[in-house]
C-alpha positions as CSV (number, residue, x, y, z in Angstrom):
1,M,65.4,-89.5,-26.3
2,T,63.1,-86.8,-25.6
3,I,63.7,-83.2,-24.9
4,C,62.6,-83.4,-21.3
5,E,65.7,-85.3,-20.9
6,F,67.3,-81.5,-21.3
7,C,65.1,-79.6,-19.4
8,M,65.5,-78.4,-15.8
9,L,62.0,-79.0,-15.5
10,Q,62.1,-83.1,-15.2
11,Q,61.6,-84.5,-12.1
12,A,63.1,-87.4,-11.2
13,D,60.3,-89.5,-12.0
14,K,60.7,-88.5,-15.3
15,S,57.0,-86.2,-14.7
16,C,57.4,-82.4,-16.1
17,L,57.0,-80.1,-12.7
18,R,54.3,-78.1,-14.5
19,G,52.5,-81.1,-15.2
20,L,53.0,-81.1,-19.0
21,T,53.2,-84.4,-21.3
22,I,56.1,-85.7,-22.3
23,P,56.0,-83.8,-25.8
24,K,56.8,-86.7,-28.5
25,K,58.7,-84.0,-30.9
26,M,61.7,-82.3,-29.9
27,R,59.8,-79.2,-28.8
28,C,58.0,-77.6,-25.7
29,L,57.2,-74.3,-24.9
30,D,58.2,-74.1,-21.1
31,F,61.5,-75.8,-22.3
32,A,64.5,-75.0,-19.8
33,P,67.6,-75.9,-20.6
34,G,70.4,-77.1,-18.0
35,I,74.4,-77.1,-18.7
36,E,73.9,-80.1,-15.9
37,R,71.6,-81.9,-18.7
38,F,74.4,-81.1,-21.5
39,C,77.1,-82.2,-19.2
40,E,77.4,-84.6,-16.8
41,D,80.2,-82.9,-15.2
42,P,80.6,-79.5,-15.5
43,T,84.1,-79.2,-16.2
44,D,83.2,-81.5,-19.6
45,Y,81.9,-78.0,-20.7
46,K,84.3,-76.3,-23.2
47,G,82.0,-73.6,-24.4
48,G,78.8,-72.3,-26.6
49,E,79.9,-74.2,-29.4
50,Q,80.0,-77.6,-27.9
51,L,76.3,-76.8,-26.9
52,H,74.9,-75.7,-30.5
53,Q,76.3,-79.1,-32.0
54,M,75.3,-81.3,-28.9
55,A,71.4,-79.4,-29.3
56,S,71.4,-79.7,-33.1
57,Y,72.9,-83.5,-32.8
58,F,70.2,-84.4,-31.0
59,G,67.4,-82.6,-32.9
60,L,66.7,-79.4,-30.9
61,R,65.2,-76.5,-33.7
62,G,63.7,-73.2,-33.6
63,K,62.9,-71.9,-30.0
64,E,64.3,-74.7,-28.1
65,L,67.8,-74.1,-30.2
66,K,67.8,-70.6,-29.4
67,R,67.1,-71.2,-25.9
68,V,70.4,-73.3,-25.5
69,H,72.3,-70.4,-26.7
70,E,71.1,-68.9,-24.2
71,L,72.0,-71.0,-21.8
72,A,75.6,-70.9,-23.5
73,R,76.1,-66.8,-23.6
74,D,74.8,-67.0,-19.9
75,R,77.2,-69.2,-18.9
76,S,79.9,-67.3,-20.8
77,L,79.0,-64.2,-19.2
78,E,79.6,-65.8,-15.7
79,K,83.1,-66.5,-16.2
């Protein structure tokens, strides 16, 4: 599993939209998480804590985990 699987910059051919190489660790400066990447069906989304648990389970830390928190916060503001 790579961080790219949770990023909206990953294209259908598994390459990065910005031309970056696939990182070997769960770290990327341009990481752009998307709710669609964590929950295939948007109705499965139950809240920010769910995203935090999933991101932690998959090994996201630091700035990448912070971006997931921001995604969850923005998502809760939409409701």
